[in-house]
Short mmCIF file of C-alpha atoms and ligand atoms in Angstrom, two decimals:
data_model
loop_
_atom_site.label_atom_id
_atom_site.label_comp_id
_atom_site.label_asym_id
_atom_site.label_seq_id
_atom_site.Cartn_x
_atom_site.Cartn_y
_atom_site.Cartn_z
CA MET A 1 29.59 31.35 33.70
CA GLN A 2 28.62 33.56 30.76
CA GLU A 3 28.47 31.54 27.52
CA THR A 4 31.12 32.66 24.99
CA ASP A 5 29.50 33.86 21.77
CA THR A 6 28.85 31.02 19.34
CA PRO A 7 30.17 29.36 17.31
CA TYR A 8 33.49 28.51 18.98
CA LEU A 9 35.78 25.58 19.65
CA VAL A 10 36.06 23.90 23.04
CA VAL A 11 38.70 21.41 24.07
CA ASP A 12 38.14 19.27 27.13
CA GLU A 13 41.68 19.49 28.48
CA SER A 14 41.49 16.39 30.65
CA VAL A 15 40.42 14.29 27.63
CA SER A 16 43.34 15.68 25.59
CA ILE A 17 45.83 15.09 28.39
CA ASN A 18 44.56 11.50 28.74
CA ASN A 19 44.98 11.01 24.99
CA ILE A 20 48.52 12.44 25.14
CA GLU A 21 49.46 10.35 28.16
CA ARG A 22 48.00 7.11 26.77
CA MET A 23 49.81 7.48 23.43
CA ALA A 24 53.10 8.31 25.17
CA HIS A 25 52.74 5.30 27.46
CA ARG A 26 51.82 2.95 24.61
CA SER A 27 54.68 4.00 22.35
CA ARG A 28 57.11 3.78 25.25
CA SER A 29 55.94 0.29 26.17
CA LEU A 30 56.34 -0.84 22.54
CA GLU A 31 59.75 0.88 22.40
CA LYS A 32 58.84 3.34 19.68
CA GLU A 33 59.77 6.97 19.51
CA LEU A 34 56.83 9.34 19.40
CA ARG A 35 56.76 12.45 17.22
CA PRO A 36 53.20 13.76 17.24
CA HIS A 37 52.14 15.77 14.20
CA SER A 38 51.19 19.28 15.30
CA LYS A 39 48.86 19.72 12.31
CA THR A 40 45.89 18.89 14.53
CA HIS A 41 46.29 21.38 17.37
CA LYS A 42 48.51 23.94 15.58
CA SER A 43 49.44 25.23 18.98
CA PRO A 44 52.82 25.52 20.76
CA PHE A 45 50.93 25.07 24.04
CA TRP A 46 49.91 21.53 23.11
CA ALA A 47 53.27 20.73 21.49
CA GLN A 48 54.94 21.62 24.82
CA GLN A 49 52.48 19.35 26.66
CA GLN A 50 53.23 16.48 24.27
CA MET A 51 56.96 16.95 24.88
CA ALA A 52 56.41 17.15 28.65
CA TYR A 53 54.59 13.80 28.53
CA GLY A 54 57.51 12.15 26.73
CA ALA A 55 57.28 12.90 23.00
CA ASP A 56 60.72 12.81 21.39
CA GLY A 57 59.96 15.67 19.00
CA VAL A 58 57.11 17.22 17.08
CA MET A 59 56.23 17.01 13.43
CA VAL A 60 55.19 19.86 11.16
CA ALA A 61 54.39 19.99 7.47
CA LYS A 62 55.27 23.53 6.44
CA LEU A 63 58.25 25.70 7.39
CA SER A 64 55.95 28.47 8.64
CA GLU A 65 54.55 26.00 11.19
CA ALA A 66 58.09 25.12 12.20
CA GLU A 67 58.88 28.81 12.67
CA VAL A 68 55.96 29.21 15.08
CA MET A 69 57.10 26.17 17.08
CA VAL A 70 60.72 27.33 17.30
CA GLU A 71 59.59 30.81 18.42
CA HIS A 72 57.98 28.99 21.37
CA ASN A 73 60.97 26.79 22.19
CA VAL A 74 59.71 23.62 20.53
CA ILE A 75 62.93 22.96 18.66
CA ASN A 76 63.13 19.23 17.98
CA LEU A 77 61.21 19.02 14.72
CA SER A 78 60.48 16.70 11.81
CA LEU A 79 59.55 18.43 8.59
CA GLY A 80 57.31 16.12 6.58
CA TYR A 81 56.98 18.19 3.45
CA PRO A 82 59.40 18.64 0.52
CA VAL A 83 61.75 21.63 0.87
CA ILE A 84 61.86 22.94 -2.70
CA GLY A 85 62.97 26.32 -4.04
CA PRO A 86 65.36 29.08 -2.91
CA ALA A 87 62.90 30.79 -0.55
CA LYS A 88 62.37 27.58 1.41
CA ILE A 89 66.11 26.84 1.51
CA GLU A 90 66.73 30.25 3.04
CA ARG A 91 64.03 29.75 5.65
CA LEU A 92 65.22 26.28 6.60
CA GLN A 93 68.69 27.76 7.05
CA ALA A 94 67.33 30.50 9.31
CA LEU A 95 65.35 27.97 11.30
CA VAL A 96 68.42 25.86 12.06
CA ASP A 97 70.41 29.05 12.73
CA ASN A 98 67.76 29.86 15.36
CA GLY A 99 68.48 26.64 17.21
CA ALA A 100 66.06 24.15 15.64
CA ARG A 101 67.04 20.51 15.19
CA VAL A 102 65.27 19.55 12.00
CA ARG A 103 64.85 16.17 10.34
CA VAL A 104 63.44 16.34 6.81
CA SER A 105 61.67 13.85 4.50
CA VAL A 106 63.03 13.59 0.96
CA ASP A 107 61.63 11.94 -2.17
CA SER A 108 63.57 13.68 -4.95
CA LEU A 109 67.09 14.77 -5.90
CA GLU A 110 65.82 18.36 -5.91
CA GLY A 111 64.74 17.99 -2.28
CA LEU A 112 68.06 16.35 -1.38
CA LEU A 113 70.11 19.13 -3.00
CA ALA A 114 68.12 21.74 -1.05
CA LEU A 115 69.11 20.03 2.20
CA ALA A 116 72.72 19.76 1.05
CA VAL A 117 72.84 23.54 0.48
CA VAL A 118 71.55 24.15 4.03
CA GLY A 119 73.78 21.53 5.68
CA ARG A 120 76.94 22.74 3.91
CA HIS A 121 76.18 26.36 4.78
CA LEU A 122 75.70 25.48 8.44
CA GLY A 123 78.58 23.08 8.66
CA THR A 124 76.27 20.52 10.31
CA PRO A 125 74.55 17.84 8.27
CA ILE A 126 70.74 17.86 8.05
CA GLU A 127 69.11 14.53 8.93
CA ALA A 128 67.13 13.12 6.01
CA LEU A 129 64.57 10.32 5.78
CA VAL A 130 63.61 8.76 2.45
CA GLU A 131 59.87 9.23 1.98
CA ILE A 132 58.20 6.02 0.80
CA ASP A 133 54.80 5.63 -0.85
CA THR A 134 53.14 2.67 0.86
CA GLY A 135 49.83 3.05 -0.97
CA MET A 136 48.44 6.50 -0.37
CA HIS A 137 49.92 7.67 -3.69
CA ARG A 138 50.64 11.21 -2.54
CA VAL A 139 54.35 11.98 -2.16
CA GLY A 140 56.97 9.26 -1.73
CA ILE A 141 59.04 6.74 -3.68
CA LEU A 142 57.13 3.66 -4.79
CA HIS A 143 59.69 1.04 -5.80
CA PRO A 144 62.22 -0.48 -3.36
CA VAL A 145 65.04 -0.19 -5.91
CA ASP A 146 64.43 3.57 -6.15
CA VAL A 147 64.30 3.82 -2.34
CA VAL A 148 67.74 2.21 -2.14
CA GLU A 149 69.03 4.58 -4.82
CA MET A 150 67.75 7.61 -2.91
CA ALA A 151 69.21 6.34 0.37
CA ARG A 152 72.56 5.88 -1.36
CA ALA A 153 72.37 9.36 -2.88
CA ILE A 154 71.70 10.82 0.58
CA GLU A 155 74.62 8.93 2.07
CA LYS A 156 76.97 10.24 -0.58
CA THR A 157 75.85 13.87 -0.33
CA PRO A 158 77.92 16.18 1.90
CA GLY A 159 75.76 18.29 4.22
CA VAL A 160 73.10 15.59 4.60
CA GLU A 161 72.95 12.60 6.97
CA TYR A 162 71.04 9.48 5.99
CA ALA A 163 68.79 8.61 8.97
CA GLY A 164 66.25 6.15 7.57
CA ILE A 165 62.84 5.93 5.96
CA THR A 166 59.39 7.39 6.53
CA CYS A 167 55.86 6.86 5.27
CA PHE A 168 52.29 8.00 5.85
CA GLY A 169 49.66 5.35 5.22
CA GLY A 170 46.63 7.64 5.14
CA HIS A 171 44.92 5.15 2.82
CA VAL A 172 44.55 2.51 5.56
CA ALA A 173 41.50 4.28 6.97
CA GLN A 174 39.69 4.71 3.66
CA ASN A 175 37.80 1.49 4.21
CA LEU A 176 35.82 1.68 7.45
CA ASP A 177 35.68 -2.05 8.13
CA ARG A 178 37.88 -2.79 11.16
CA ASP A 179 39.29 -6.05 9.77
CA GLN A 180 40.08 -4.39 6.44
CA ILE A 181 41.90 -1.59 8.24
CA ILE A 182 44.01 -4.07 10.19
CA LEU A 183 44.73 -5.97 6.96
CA LYS A 184 45.95 -2.76 5.28
CA ILE A 185 48.15 -1.92 8.29
CA ARG A 186 49.67 -5.41 8.14
CA GLU A 187 50.29 -5.02 4.41
CA GLU A 188 52.05 -1.72 5.03
CA ASN A 189 54.12 -3.27 7.80
CA GLN A 190 55.18 -6.02 5.41
CA GLN A 191 56.16 -3.47 2.75
CA LEU A 192 58.31 -1.67 5.31
CA GLN A 193 59.94 -4.93 6.32
CA ILE A 194 60.84 -5.76 2.71
CA ILE A 195 62.33 -2.31 2.17
CA ARG A 196 64.19 -2.37 5.51
CA ASP A 197 65.72 -5.77 4.69
CA PHE A 198 66.68 -4.64 1.20
CA LEU A 199 68.34 -1.51 2.61
CA ARG A 200 70.20 -3.61 5.20
CA HIS A 201 71.38 -5.95 2.45
CA GLU A 202 72.74 -2.94 0.53
CA GLY A 203 74.61 -1.66 3.60
CA LEU A 204 72.08 1.13 4.15
CA ALA A 205 70.34 -0.08 7.32
CA PRO A 206 67.79 2.56 8.36
CA ARG A 207 68.24 3.83 11.93
CA ILE A 208 64.74 5.33 11.89
CA ILE A 209 61.62 3.77 10.34
CA SER A 210 58.87 6.31 10.85
CA GLU A 211 55.17 5.64 10.36
CA GLY A 212 52.40 8.23 10.50
CA GLY A 213 48.80 8.42 11.50
CA THR A 214 46.40 8.04 14.39
CA ILE A 215 44.71 4.99 12.91
CA ALA A 216 47.99 3.11 12.47
CA ALA A 217 48.98 4.18 16.01
CA ALA A 218 45.66 2.87 17.34
CA PHE A 219 46.79 -0.58 16.17
CA MET A 220 50.39 -0.03 17.28
CA ASP A 221 51.18 -3.63 18.15
CA GLU A 222 50.76 -4.42 14.44
CA LEU A 223 53.62 -2.01 13.64
CA THR A 224 56.46 -4.43 14.23
CA VAL A 225 58.90 -2.71 11.85
CA ALA A 226 58.44 0.99 12.67
CA THR A 227 60.80 2.51 15.21
CA GLU A 228 58.78 5.74 15.41
CA VAL A 229 55.12 6.77 15.22
CA ARG A 230 53.69 10.18 14.26
CA PRO A 231 50.01 10.41 15.17
CA GLY A 232 48.44 13.86 14.99
CA THR A 233 44.67 13.63 15.33
CA TYR A 234 44.79 11.50 18.51
CA ILE A 235 45.15 14.58 20.73
CA TYR A 236 41.58 15.67 19.89
CA ASN A 237 40.14 12.80 17.80
CA ASP A 238 37.15 13.42 15.52
CA ALA A 239 34.23 11.78 13.71
CA ALA A 240 36.53 10.31 11.05
CA THR A 241 38.71 8.70 13.74
CA ILE A 242 35.64 7.20 15.40
CA ALA A 243 34.44 5.88 12.02
CA ALA A 244 37.83 4.23 11.40
CA HIS A 245 37.88 2.54 14.84
CA GLY A 246 40.70 4.76 16.11
CA ALA A 247 38.84 6.32 19.07
CA ALA A 248 35.66 6.17 21.14
CA ILE A 249 33.33 9.14 21.40
CA GLU A 250 34.52 9.76 25.01
CA GLU A 251 38.06 10.21 23.65
CA CYS A 252 37.01 13.15 21.45
CA ALA A 253 38.27 16.31 23.16
CA LEU A 254 37.32 18.89 20.54
CA THR A 255 33.79 20.13 19.92
CA VAL A 256 32.22 23.08 18.18
CA LYS A 257 29.71 24.92 20.37
CA THR A 258 26.97 26.10 18.09
CA MET A 259 23.51 27.63 18.50
CA VAL A 260 20.19 26.81 16.86
CA VAL A 261 19.36 30.03 15.00
CA SER A 262 16.38 28.96 12.93
CA LYS A 263 13.75 26.22 12.86
CA PRO A 264 12.07 26.52 9.46
CA THR A 265 10.07 23.27 9.94
CA LEU A 266 9.44 20.91 12.85
CA GLY A 267 11.94 18.50 11.27
CA ARG A 268 14.73 20.93 10.31
CA ILE A 269 16.91 23.24 12.40
CA ILE A 270 19.76 25.50 11.41
CA LEU A 271 23.01 25.81 13.41
CA ASP A 272 25.25 28.87 13.28
CA ALA A 273 28.16 26.61 12.22
CA GLY A 274 28.62 26.00 8.50
CA SER A 275 31.69 25.18 6.42
CA LYS A 276 33.51 28.32 7.66
CA THR A 277 33.31 26.90 11.18
CA LEU A 278 33.31 23.12 10.79
CA SER A 279 35.27 22.87 7.48
CA SER A 280 33.64 21.08 4.54
CA ASP A 281 35.44 17.77 5.10
CA GLY A 282 33.13 14.83 4.79
CA PRO A 283 30.58 13.51 4.87
CA VAL A 284 31.52 10.99 7.55
CA LEU A 285 28.87 8.47 8.69
CA GLY A 286 26.47 10.38 6.43
CA GLY A 287 26.93 13.82 8.00
CA TYR A 288 29.13 16.83 8.72
CA GLY A 289 29.81 16.19 12.38
CA ILE A 290 28.34 14.31 15.34
CA ILE A 291 25.89 16.30 17.48
CA LYS A 292 26.68 15.10 21.00
CA GLY A 293 23.69 13.72 22.89
CA HIS A 294 21.49 13.68 19.77
CA PRO A 295 22.15 10.45 17.86
CA ASP A 296 18.81 10.92 16.04
CA LEU A 297 20.02 14.12 14.36
CA ILE A 298 22.28 14.51 11.35
CA ILE A 299 24.02 17.58 9.91
CA SER A 300 23.00 16.76 6.37
CA ARG A 301 24.29 19.85 4.52
CA LEU A 302 26.48 22.89 5.05
CA SER A 303 26.59 26.31 3.53
CA GLU A 304 29.25 28.73 4.66
CA GLU A 305 27.43 29.95 7.78
CA HIS A 306 24.61 27.39 8.10
CA GLY A 307 24.62 23.83 9.34
CA ILE A 308 21.39 22.17 8.18
CA VAL A 309 20.21 19.55 10.64
CA GLU A 310 17.53 16.96 10.02
CA SER A 311 16.16 14.01 11.90
CA ARG A 312 17.55 10.68 10.70
CA TYR A 313 14.03 9.22 11.00
CA GLN A 314 12.06 12.16 9.55
CA GLY A 315 10.73 12.87 13.04
CA LYS A 316 10.16 16.14 14.88
CA ILE A 317 13.21 17.84 16.39
CA SER A 318 12.91 18.83 20.04
CA LEU A 319 15.69 21.47 20.00
CA ALA A 320 14.47 25.08 19.92
CA ILE A 321 15.88 28.35 18.62
CA GLY A 322 18.54 29.58 21.08
CA ASP A 323 19.55 26.08 22.24
CA ILE A 324 23.28 25.33 22.15
CA VAL A 325 24.73 21.97 21.10
CA GLU A 326 28.24 20.53 20.83
CA VAL A 327 29.39 19.04 17.54
CA ILE A 328 32.35 16.69 17.13
CA PRO A 329 33.78 17.76 13.76
CA ASN A 330 34.54 15.31 10.97
CA HIS A 331 38.19 16.37 10.70
CA ALA A 332 39.70 18.10 13.73
CA CYS A 333 42.75 19.43 11.84
CA THR A 334 40.86 21.36 9.16
CA THR A 335 38.32 22.64 11.71
CA VAL A 336 41.06 23.98 14.01
CA ASN A 337 42.71 25.64 11.01
CA LEU A 338 39.65 27.91 10.73
CA HIS A 339 39.87 29.29 14.28
CA HIS A 340 42.30 31.67 16.00
CA ARG A 341 41.83 29.87 19.29
CA VAL A 342 40.24 26.97 21.10
CA MET A 343 38.75 27.41 24.56
CA GLY A 344 40.36 24.97 26.97
CA ARG A 345 37.76 23.63 29.43
CA LYS A 346 39.17 22.42 32.74
CA GLY A 347 36.37 21.65 35.18
CA PRO A 348 34.35 24.84 35.58
CA THR A 349 37.04 27.11 34.13
CA MET A 350 37.78 28.11 30.54
CA ARG A 351 40.99 29.54 29.09
CA GLU A 352 42.07 30.59 25.66
CA ILE A 353 44.60 28.42 23.82
CA ARG A 354 45.84 30.17 20.67
CA THR A 355 46.16 28.19 17.45
CA LEU A 356 49.24 30.17 16.43
CA ALA A 357 50.23 27.88 13.56
CA ARG A 358 46.84 28.00 11.84
CA GLY A 359 46.83 29.15 8.22
CA CYS A 360 50.58 28.50 7.97
CA VAL A 361 50.64 27.31 4.36
CA GLN A 362 54.11 28.43 3.30
C1 LIG B 1 53.07 12.96 6.93
C2 LIG B 1 52.05 12.84 8.00
N1 LIG B 1 52.40 12.25 9.17
C3 LIG B 1 51.54 12.13 10.19
C4 LIG B 1 50.23 12.58 10.06
C5 LIG B 1 49.27 12.44 11.22
O1 LIG B 1 48.18 11.68 10.86
P1 LIG B 1 46.82 11.68 11.68
O2 LIG B 1 46.27 13.05 11.60
O3 LIG B 1 45.99 10.66 11.02
O4 LIG B 1 47.13 11.33 13.06
C6 LIG B 1 49.83 13.17 8.85
C7 LIG B 1 48.46 13.65 8.67
O5 LIG B 1 48.04 14.15 7.66
C8 LIG B 1 50.77 13.32 7.81
O6 LIG B 1 50.43 13.89 6.65
#
């Protein structure tokens, strides 16, 4: 088979399908709903596969991603990003008019009123989850009293249906020590339990308690409170997931095929994949991606089009100009966002899988 011109993304489809199947099986056996975040693959093709293997819906961040999914008949969606401003209200309305079932996270009265406008216009209430900050300090409501207040506000607002609470504990994987990660997941679980019990006490029992992230999902039996999980990265996995004990190298489906284009010294080679190809996320484990089959090598720096590779031990590098290697990127989601397509590898055959929701920032 003729090699596709480098650099390009390859997905080992059987590894991805195994990842999808395993996550679906695990969430089913622990009686949790599964709503994978599509931010990793950005592709209706993979969203349809996740649904076919038992996912209950798919998550998106931005409305433009939702629009791509709905165009391809993936209609059961969670929107995990605040809907703020008239343009977004109009688009959410159009999305539901086009047949989407959308559940939205809310952490402000402004966000709630936007949903109320849409729900009242449609005559069907929009499902809302209160977004909680469990320690990542991004969006979300921090104090349990304010969570209860928001839940009550949702319940009282015509056009909106109170469905429960949601959180994304991205901070749990900031420390790479396995025991520390588990400790953080347990802390988050406890926080959710306190909030759930408080809500129950106030007559606002959450039907859905949704928890995000591949690392949390990797330790799913610790999530005793969540009724739903939303892993995204697990479909491909990446160097950051390996570093945070969420996957083994054999479970990484996505690689960047890249060619050695220069060898300025015996101990330094240059790959045709820089930050425009790999993304500049990192470093993870000291580098900008894992070069498969070459544990002695490290991608120590990136410029836009150059990946600078050195030996970890200041030794000579055996790779020559023209050689092709496969790199597991640090962060699959941001890498995929840079490419119009991934090449799906299935045994000896390759096919194009379009990343139709890439660059969807609105
Ligand atoms: C709100 C939300 N939920 C779920 C996820 C999925 O997390 P991961 O990519 O770690 O699987 C993310 C990722 O950024 C997220 O922001």
